[in-house]
Every structure is written in C-alpha cells, then in structure tokens.
Amino acid sequence: MTAAKQSPKKAAGPKKAAAPKRAAAPKRAAAPKRAAAPKKTPGAKKAAAPTKAAGTQAAEAEAAVRPVPASRSAFAAGAARATGERRRRSGTPLITSATPLEVSAARRDATAALPEDASLPVAGDATAEKDRSAGTPTRKRPPRRAIRDRREQRARERALRPVPSLPAPDEKVALLAEPAQRHTDSAPEPATGPAGLAEGLQHTAERIVGAVLEAAEFSSEARPGPAELVELAVNLLRAAATAAGVPAEEVERQVAETLAYVRRRLTGDYTVDEFGFDEDYTTHVHLPILRPLYKSWFRVEVKGIDNIPDTGGALVVANHSGTVAMDSLMTQVAVYDEHPRHRHLRMLGADLVFQTPFVGPIARRSGSTLAANTDAERLLAGGHLVGVWPEGFKGVGKPFSDRYKLQRFGRGGFVAAALRAGVPIVPCSIVGAEEIYPMIGNMPTLARLLGLPYVPITPTFPWLGPLGAIPLPSKWLIEFGPPIDTTAFGPEAADDPMLVFDLTDQVRETIQQTLYSLLMQRRSVFI
Amino acid sequence: MARIVLVTGVSRYLGGLYARRLSADPGIERILGVDVIPPRHSIGRAEFVRADIRNPMIGRIMNQAEVDTVVHMNVIATPKDTGGRVTQKEINVIGTMQLLAACQKAPSVQRLVVKSSAAIYGSSPRDPAMFAEDMNAKSTPRSGFGKDSIEVEGYVRGFSRRRPDVEITMLRLANVIGPQIRTAVTDYFTLPLIPVPLGYDARLQFLHEDDAIAALVTATTGPSVGIVNVAGDGFLTLLQCLAMVRRPVLPVPLATAGLIGNIVKRSGLADFSPDQVAFLAFGRGLDTTRMRHVLEFEPRYSTRAAFEAFAAGVHSVVADVEGVGEAVTGAVTGAAGGGAAALARVFERLSQ
C-alpha cells in the first residue's frame, strides 16, 4: 500500500534517490528487484487504466514513475520490515562489514532529496489521489519469489559475515552508539511521502513502533546504555505530548520531576514525621492524583478559605458523608490548593483505615493519623492544621434519605482537644459529597462477615461491578466558617463536660445551618 | 553516688560495651561484671564474676562486695543467642525475679537501673503515633520478648513497692542498631531476601549502640529518673530502610507472615516472632520528651544516622538489585503521580 502511494510522489526525484541505493546495496536488493519488476508493471497498468480517462497528466506522471525501481526499493523496505529483515540487520550491530552503514548512507541521500518531493502530492490533483487509491490493492504484497530470493541471498550473506570477537568495553560503547545513530538516520526514511494527515500519523506510528522494536532487540542482543533508553523515552514522550496537545516542555519538566521523585524513593532520600506524614509523597503523588477529581469531576468550589489561619494550630471540623470518605480527601486538596500558605490538612482517621493494607500506609503518608485525643493534641500543639470528621461512620454510612442531616458529633473529644491546645475551631460544611454514592441500601450480614461498618448498595453498586466504584459527578461546595475561639475558656475547661457539650452543639448547629444555606445556593446537584 | 556497680549480662555485646564505658568514669570505685559465660571481649577494669542470676548465689556476691548500684542488662531480646525461646524466657523472667529478690535482701543496694525495651508497647494499628511513658499498649504483646519485657517491668514495679528506698531507673530503649551489634532487627535487615508485610509500611525508630550505652551510663551516674523512653530523633519507614540496605525484598501478605516467619526462624537466619511481625507491619513511635528534660540526655545519632551507620556495613547481595520493592513502589507511585498530572493537564485543555 505504502509503496503504491509513494510512487507518484517520487515522480520528481526518484532516480536521484534510487541510483545510490541500488549502488549501495546491490547484493541485497538486486535479485528481488529484478524479479519484482515484470510482475508489478501489469498491476500498475491496470490501476492506471481508469485514471487515463480522468486525467492524462497524472497517467503520464505514473508512467514515468513505473519503470523506476525506486518504488520497488521502498516497497522492498516495507516487505523487509514485515519479514523482520531490518530487525535482524540492526540486531547485529557488531559486524565490521560496511553493508548496513552504506545502506543508511544511501538512505540519507534518499531523504536529502525529500523536501522537493514532499510538496508534490499535497499540490497533486484529484486524479492523482484517485489513482493512488486505485493502485493500492494491486501492490500490497511483494511477490513470493522475490521474498524467497531475498531470503536466500541474506542467508548466504550472513554465512559469510565474520563473527566478531568479544570487544573491549570501550569498543563496545562505540558499537552500541552505532545502532542508535543508524536508527536516527533511518528514521526519516518512511517519511518519503507524507501526504495528508492520516499518512503522517501512520508514519509517526511506524517510526514509534520501529523505535520500540529496535529498542527491544538491542536489549536482547546488545544492551543499550541508559542514555539511549532515556533518549528514546524522551522522544516517545515528546511525540505523545504533541499528540495530546500539551506543550512538550511542560511534559518534560513533569517527567524530570517524576524521575527525581523516583530517585528519592529508590534511595530512601525522604523524611517522614512522627505520624508517618511524607510531604514529598503527598505533594508529588497523593495530591496530583486527587486533583483531576477535585477540579474536573467534582468541580469543587471553596468559600471562606481565609477563615483558616496562616500559621499555628487550628481544628477544622466538618460534616461527613458519601459512603466512601471522599470528602476528607477533597477537603485536603481544597486546603492545600486554595490556601495562600498551602497548608497541609492533617486528618484524623478511624482505626479501620490504619488496619487496612495499602490504605493504612497511604493514609499515614498523606498526613492522617489515628483519631485519638493523644494524637490530636500532639498535632495541635505542634501547630498543625487538623481536620476531623466527628460523625465518623455514622455520617459516611447514612442512607441517602438522611442526606445533609448531621449525626451525633461523637463524644465531643475534638472540642476537648481544641480546648487543651487552645486553638480555634473552624467549622467546615461540605455540600455535594452526599450524592457521589447515594446509599439506598445496606448489606449488614456481609458487612459483619467482612468486618466492615456497612456494605453499601447504590444505584450502580454492586450491579455494575467495578464501574459502580465510579462516583457520580456531583457539584461540590466547601465552606469554611468563621473560627470559634477557644482560648477564652482556658485549657482546664476541657474537663468541664457541660461546656464541652455546649461547644460541640454550637459547632454542629453552625455546620447544619451553613449546609442549608449552601443547598439553597446550589442550582442543581450535578451542575 | 554510684561507687560499686554490679552489671549483669556483661558477656553480651552491650554489657561489655557498657562495662568499658563505665570504666572510664573515675568516680566508680569498682565494677563487677556478672554472667554465666566469660566475656570474649574486653570489659575494661570491671571484674568478671562467673555467676548465674537465676541462682541465689548472686545475693551473696552483692552482700560481699557491698554493691550500691545494680545495672540489669541481662534481658535478652534474641532467642537464638541463648539457645531458644525457652531459655530466653527463663533467663529474662526467672533471672530478673532472682536478681530482684537478691537486691531486696541486700541493704547496700541504693539504685537499680534496668535496660527495658520499647517492645512493651507492642505494635498495632490502633496505637497512638507516639507512646509516652505513662501510656499502655493498645494490644499487649502476648508472646516473645515483648511479653518478657512486660513481666520484667512488672517485677521491677513489685520490687519498688517492697524497697521504696531504692531509686529505680528503667530505660525503654528503641531498637538498638549500629555497625557492631547483632539483634533480631539487624539479622532481619541482613537477610539475602527480605520478606516485608504486603501493604504496610511501618514507622521505625532506632537508637545507635553508642547512644544506648551513653544513656545507660547517664542513668547510672546521674539523677534517678524513673521510666524513660530512649530513641533517636526522627523516623524511618520500613521501605526507606530497605532502600538504604539495598537488598531485594519479598512482599508477603500479613496472613501468611506467620508461616514465612517460621520458615525463616527454622533456617536460623533471623527471628520472626508474631510481635516482631506486628512491629514490621505497624511500627511504633516513642515520645522522648522525658529523655530530653528529665534524663537530660541527647542522642548523638538520629534514627537515620544510626541506621546509616548500620547500613554502611551491609553489603548488597546482588549487585544489580537495589531495593526492588522500593523501586517498584517508587516507580508505580511516581508514574501514577506523573500520569495524574498529565491527565489533569489534558482535562484542563479539554475544559478550556
């Protein structure tokens, strides 16, 4: 197909390209070319016949191309690729005979003639297009005999090749560099005739696949240096980035950052604090993973971020909902991204979180710790911003019919912790989390079996299997209310249960009222 | 203050180191080193007395030498050093009982220093991030060294009730590590293939062997302080440690850890008691505020520096493999992060 398509484009300078090629690789291609030539011409003639009626110019151009073996050489290259010849050739980089190098030199010549050629088909008229499409099926496969001949020829050639002795290390490096060079040389070769977007894409794909194939065979026969692999990876990435419409520099920066991160992970060159918080991981992995959800899926809107102090401890108290505790993660992103000081929200989680494999260490790394008074007070005393969801599982696992109805706020332990540490309490109301997994039923027996507080039934789970784990894209609003000062009461007030209950109720009422007003402001659940 | 010191477990590595270090203190008149086997290393100017602390003979030695300070360092953490768990328990529990009984009968004894361990706090996912000295374990260790330590501390508490005039200092040391010492933890990190609990990443604290000795010497010669946690500053996670020792790892689901532990234990390479496995899964943190302000001791090595001192002596078994587990985790999380960022960019482009 490609050979047939390329033939008219080569009309201007095929001889130039073909001549050195023939001279350079006579042994390889001479026999098959001769064999292929008579067979191909009738096919091309057949293809050209209908076009003659449409436009004689194009037919003439075609006729001029046909006898020239350039089309056959491109064709042979395609066939060779298909039979793995090129792979085998480039897989033996240690040969001292100059054959592959000469081939590449010829190709360089061929590609040097490219620019003038490339303009031709774009300007070409409709008939040429038609001709091309008509010509495609006839020249799809090379003749069997040609392939067989070539194979025999190659086998003879290989038998004659000298077997190189083990090279010295520095020699090896030089030899390793060679295939890469050859690869970059031969890379533009398929681009001999990029006509239109589809073909361009095809060539790019070919190039990428070729690069991958060559990389694969290097690793099996002669190990490539890391530099070559990196170069290959960078090229692939650049191509992918341009395809996705993202600036390549941006992607490169991102990749460099990621690599630096991986290096730090490899050497253990990062620190965790006493709660297991790993800032490097949180800013480079945890938050970037959540950000698409935050920005594009839930489109979180944050109000009153100024109510979170710039420095010092504070206790953020929020409502809990949504079957899966996604609201705490989104609040974490909201605080880090929206707050001018990019503070990390240190969350207090249930025992269950830290018992669960994979979830437990991730929670610790991203700044969570056990919801216990000792930990809360230690964090607050250390001047951290602490987030707590006092409703716990009662809030997350409440049925959809109870949405936006606050449950009991624990035993007020969070208020006692704030009083002891003398930090303000920031009430936080989250709207939107209730609708992500509307819990319309529960499977208590299964939950008991699995040791979970509940196993939800939602409109999508478990009916759709893993698809049911996709949250509904509700619109979220998070509002941080004005901080409630606790310093006025003094630390001994923590031992006054009446005051603690009063404060708990005050926080709870504030959040409930804010929830109602936010619900009034929200235009729709999903918009 | 302390003039005549009796040290138990002097033939063990830390005991010998302690005796040498204490020898440098001119204020100490006489040091008696007690153990069942003669030490193979120097014990400084300490006099070696061959005695078994499980035998009442130890009381006569105390009375004869008019010992005023008893330093109990013979609570053994590694069963394979003593010939099995049964002997270990015998030495730890019965030995402590007999020693304390002897101390109770010796009027000259004025101070008791006990090398205890952070193992008494156990390890569980319900633990607070940091244990202060007055906190109890959420799940008390039910076997092995942790249980021994709890029993030892129980006997010491009983002794303090019966002899209120004796000053008692108990140091709960974090895992002692360093270039020389051999413990269950160092055995673990020098395994050719290190099994790790799959899906967990424990927070670990270490104490350099020099710091451990310095803390014990401070507790012997300084003021009496009661119970104090001793640990290096900062934390390392298990995966970080594995990256630093550059050894291949084998992730093992926690449910089968007992089985793997048994295999490793049988092979004699390392000790994997259930509390050791829990420690490797959940880790533990010690609050060292009392160490700083009451014991007034500042460790020279942080947790990381202590572990680096140990890791420098560990040779990579396979030249090419460097912390495979960490590599995989790092690569996966790194790729996920990069991918997510790229995805976010694409989303942004689409929504524009």
mmCIF file with all atom_site columns, N, CA and C in Angstrom, chain B residues 239-266:
data_model
loop_
_atom_site.group_PDB
_atom_site.id
_atom_site.type_symbol
_atom_site.label_atom_id
_atom_site.label_alt_id
_atom_site.label_comp_id
_atom_site.label_asym_id
_atom_site.label_entity_id
_atom_site.label_seq_id
_atom_site.pdbx_PDB_ins_code
_atom_site.Cartn_x
_atom_site.Cartn_y
_atom_site.Cartn_z
_atom_site.occupancy
_atom_site.B_iso_or_equiv
_atom_site.pdbx_formal_charge
_atom_site.auth_seq_id
_atom_site.auth_comp_id
_atom_site.auth_asym_id
_atom_site.auth_atom_id
_atom_site.pdbx_PDB_model_num
ATOM 1  N N  . LEU B 1 239 ? 10.178 0.720   54.326 1.00 0.00 ? 239 LEU B N  1
ATOM 2  C CA . LEU B 1 239 ? 10.592 0.750   52.918 1.00 0.00 ? 239 LEU B CA 1
ATOM 3  C C  . LEU B 1 239 ? 11.834 1.619   52.729 1.00 0.00 ? 239 LEU B C  1
ATOM 4  N N  . GLN B 1 240 ? 11.920 2.689   53.502 1.00 0.00 ? 240 GLN B N  1
ATOM 5  C CA . GLN B 1 240 ? 13.129 3.514   53.435 1.00 0.00 ? 240 GLN B CA 1
ATOM 6  C C  . GLN B 1 240 ? 14.344 2.717   53.879 1.00 0.00 ? 240 GLN B C  1
ATOM 7  N N  . CYS B 1 241 ? 14.166 1.981   54.978 1.00 0.00 ? 241 CYS B N  1
ATOM 8  C CA . CYS B 1 241 ? 15.277 1.180   55.486 1.00 0.00 ? 241 CYS B CA 1
ATOM 9  C C  . CYS B 1 241 ? 15.728 0.178   54.432 1.00 0.00 ? 241 CYS B C  1
ATOM 10 N N  . LEU B 1 242 ? 14.751 -0.446  53.779 1.00 0.00 ? 242 LEU B N  1
ATOM 11 C CA . LEU B 1 242 ? 15.092 -1.459  52.780 1.00 0.00 ? 242 LEU B CA 1
ATOM 12 C C  . LEU B 1 242 ? 15.817 -0.816  51.600 1.00 0.00 ? 242 LEU B C  1
ATOM 13 N N  . ALA B 1 243 ? 15.402 0.401   51.248 1.00 0.00 ? 243 ALA B N  1
ATOM 14 C CA . ALA B 1 243 ? 16.094 1.102   50.166 1.00 0.00 ? 243 ALA B CA 1
ATOM 15 C C  . ALA B 1 243 ? 17.532 1.393   50.577 1.00 0.00 ? 243 ALA B C  1
ATOM 16 N N  . MET B 1 244 ? 17.716 1.662   51.864 1.00 0.00 ? 244 MET B N  1
ATOM 17 C CA . MET B 1 244 ? 19.061 2.019   52.316 1.00 0.00 ? 244 MET B CA 1
ATOM 18 C C  . MET B 1 244 ? 19.975 0.808   52.420 1.00 0.00 ? 244 MET B C  1
ATOM 19 N N  . VAL B 1 245 ? 19.430 -0.366  52.741 1.00 0.00 ? 245 VAL B N  1
ATOM 20 C CA . VAL B 1 245 ? 20.302 -1.549  52.805 1.00 0.00 ? 245 VAL B CA 1
ATOM 21 C C  . VAL B 1 245 ? 20.471 -2.207  51.439 1.00 0.00 ? 245 VAL B C  1
ATOM 22 N N  . ARG B 1 246 ? 19.713 -1.740  50.429 1.00 0.00 ? 246 ARG B N  1
ATOM 23 C CA . ARG B 1 246 ? 19.877 -2.221  49.058 1.00 0.00 ? 246 ARG B CA 1
ATOM 24 C C  . ARG B 1 246 ? 19.796 -3.742  48.971 1.00 0.00 ? 246 ARG B C  1
ATOM 25 N N  . ARG B 1 247 ? 18.719 -4.267  49.445 1.00 0.00 ? 247 ARG B N  1
ATOM 26 C CA . ARG B 1 247 ? 18.522 -5.716  49.357 1.00 0.00 ? 247 ARG B CA 1
ATOM 27 C C  . ARG B 1 247 ? 17.203 -5.989  48.658 1.00 0.00 ? 247 ARG B C  1
ATOM 28 N N  . PRO B 1 248 ? 17.129 -7.116  47.936 1.00 0.00 ? 248 PRO B N  1
ATOM 29 C CA . PRO B 1 248 ? 15.842 -7.453  47.324 1.00 0.00 ? 248 PRO B CA 1
ATOM 30 C C  . PRO B 1 248 ? 14.812 -7.791  48.395 1.00 0.00 ? 248 PRO B C  1
ATOM 31 N N  . VAL B 1 249 ? 13.580 -7.458  48.122 1.00 0.00 ? 249 VAL B N  1
ATOM 32 C CA . VAL B 1 249 ? 12.526 -7.700  49.106 1.00 0.00 ? 249 VAL B CA 1
ATOM 33 C C  . VAL B 1 249 ? 11.487 -8.644  48.532 1.00 0.00 ? 249 VAL B C  1
ATOM 34 N N  . LEU B 1 250 ? 10.787 -9.302  49.440 1.00 0.00 ? 250 LEU B N  1
ATOM 35 C CA . LEU B 1 250 ? 9.721  -10.216 49.056 1.00 0.00 ? 250 LEU B CA 1
ATOM 36 C C  . LEU B 1 250 ? 8.463  -9.800  49.807 1.00 0.00 ? 250 LEU B C  1
ATOM 37 N N  . PRO B 1 251 ? 7.502  -9.171  49.134 1.00 0.00 ? 251 PRO B N  1
ATOM 38 C CA . PRO B 1 251 ? 6.278  -8.785  49.839 1.00 0.00 ? 251 PRO B CA 1
ATOM 39 C C  . PRO B 1 251 ? 5.467  -10.029 50.200 1.00 0.00 ? 251 PRO B C  1
ATOM 40 N N  . VAL B 1 252 ? 5.068  -10.086 51.454 1.00 0.00 ? 252 VAL B N  1
ATOM 41 C CA . VAL B 1 252 ? 4.356  -11.252 51.962 1.00 0.00 ? 252 VAL B CA 1
ATOM 42 C C  . VAL B 1 252 ? 3.054  -10.770 52.592 1.00 0.00 ? 252 VAL B C  1
ATOM 43 N N  . PRO B 1 253 ? 1.904  -11.338 52.200 1.00 0.00 ? 253 PRO B N  1
ATOM 44 C CA . PRO B 1 253 ? 0.657  -10.937 52.862 1.00 0.00 ? 253 PRO B CA 1
ATOM 45 C C  . PRO B 1 253 ? 0.746  -11.234 54.357 1.00 0.00 ? 253 PRO B C  1
ATOM 46 N N  . LEU B 1 254 ? 0.197  -10.344 55.134 1.00 0.00 ? 254 LEU B N  1
ATOM 47 C CA . LEU B 1 254 ? 0.332  -10.444 56.582 1.00 0.00 ? 254 LEU B CA 1
ATOM 48 C C  . LEU B 1 254 ? -0.243 -11.761 57.110 1.00 0.00 ? 254 LEU B C  1
ATOM 49 N N  . ALA B 1 255 ? -1.261 -12.282 56.427 1.00 0.00 ? 255 ALA B N  1
ATOM 50 C CA . ALA B 1 255 ? -1.906 -13.510 56.885 1.00 0.00 ? 255 ALA B CA 1
ATOM 51 C C  . ALA B 1 255 ? -0.943 -14.699 56.828 1.00 0.00 ? 255 ALA B C  1
ATOM 52 N N  . THR B 1 256 ? -0.023 -14.667 55.857 1.00 0.00 ? 256 THR B N  1
ATOM 53 C CA . THR B 1 256 ? 0.899  -15.794 55.742 1.00 0.00 ? 256 THR B CA 1
ATOM 54 C C  . THR B 1 256 ? 2.243  -15.488 56.391 1.00 0.00 ? 256 THR B C  1
ATOM 55 N N  . ALA B 1 257 ? 2.314  -14.337 57.055 1.00 0.00 ? 257 ALA B N  1
ATOM 56 C CA . ALA B 1 257 ? 3.601  -13.932 57.631 1.00 0.00 ? 257 ALA B CA 1
ATOM 57 C C  . ALA B 1 257 ? 4.068  -14.937 58.671 1.00 0.00 ? 257 ALA B C  1
ATOM 58 N N  . GLY B 1 258 ? 3.120  -15.534 59.407 1.00 0.00 ? 258 GLY B N  1
ATOM 59 C CA . GLY B 1 258 ? 3.477  -16.497 60.433 1.00 0.00 ? 258 GLY B CA 1
ATOM 60 C C  . GLY B 1 258 ? 4.217  -17.682 59.833 1.00 0.00 ? 258 GLY B C  1
ATOM 61 N N  . LEU B 1 259 ? 3.690  -18.153 58.720 1.00 0.00 ? 259 LEU B N  1
ATOM 62 C CA . LEU B 1 259 ? 4.284  -19.299 58.029 1.00 0.00 ? 259 LEU B CA 1
ATOM 63 C C  . LEU B 1 259 ? 5.702  -18.981 57.566 1.00 0.00 ? 259 LEU B C  1
ATOM 64 N N  . ILE B 1 260 ? 5.826  -17.836 56.856 1.00 0.00 ? 260 ILE B N  1
ATOM 65 C CA . ILE B 1 260 ? 7.131  -17.410 56.354 1.00 0.00 ? 260 ILE B CA 1
ATOM 66 C C  . ILE B 1 260 ? 8.086  -17.221 57.526 1.00 0.00 ? 260 ILE B C  1
ATOM 67 N N  . GLY B 1 261 ? 7.542  -16.598 58.587 1.00 0.00 ? 261 GLY B N  1
ATOM 68 C CA . GLY B 1 261 ? 8.359  -16.360 59.773 1.00 0.00 ? 261 GLY B CA 1
ATOM 69 C C  . GLY B 1 261 ? 8.914  -17.656 60.315 1.00 0.00 ? 261 GLY B C  1
ATOM 70 N N  . ASN B 1 262 ? 8.066  -18.691 60.356 1.00 0.00 ? 262 ASN B N  1
ATOM 71 C CA . ASN B 1 262 ? 8.510  -19.984 60.868 1.00 0.00 ? 262 ASN B CA 1
ATOM 72 C C  . ASN B 1 262 ? 9.629  -20.545 60.015 1.00 0.00 ? 262 ASN B C  1
ATOM 73 N N  . ILE B 1 263 ? 9.460  -20.416 58.693 1.00 0.00 ? 263 ILE B N  1
ATOM 74 C CA . ILE B 1 263 ? 10.482 -20.952 57.786 1.00 0.00 ? 263 ILE B CA 1
ATOM 75 C C  . ILE B 1 263 ? 11.813 -20.247 58.032 1.00 0.00 ? 263 ILE B C  1
ATOM 76 N N  . VAL B 1 264 ? 11.741 -18.921 58.115 1.00 0.00 ? 264 VAL B N  1
ATOM 77 C CA . VAL B 1 264 ? 12.968 -18.155 58.321 1.00 0.00 ? 264 VAL B CA 1
ATOM 78 C C  . VAL B 1 264 ? 13.584 -18.503 59.675 1.00 0.00 ? 264 VAL B C  1
ATOM 79 N N  . LYS B 1 265 ? 12.714 -18.686 60.666 1.00 0.00 ? 265 LYS B N  1
ATOM 80 C CA . LYS B 1 265 ? 13.187 -18.994 62.016 1.00 0.00 ? 265 LYS B CA 1
ATOM 81 C C  . LYS B 1 265 ? 13.894 -20.352 62.018 1.00 0.00 ? 265 LYS B C  1
ATOM 82 N N  . ARG B 1 266 ? 13.270 -21.327 61.347 1.00 0.00 ? 266 ARG B N  1
ATOM 83 C CA . ARG B 1 266 ? 13.876 -22.664 61.284 1.00 0.00 ? 266 ARG B CA 1
ATOM 84 C C  . ARG B 1 266 ? 15.239 -22.615 60.619 1.00 0.00 ? 266 ARG B C  1
#
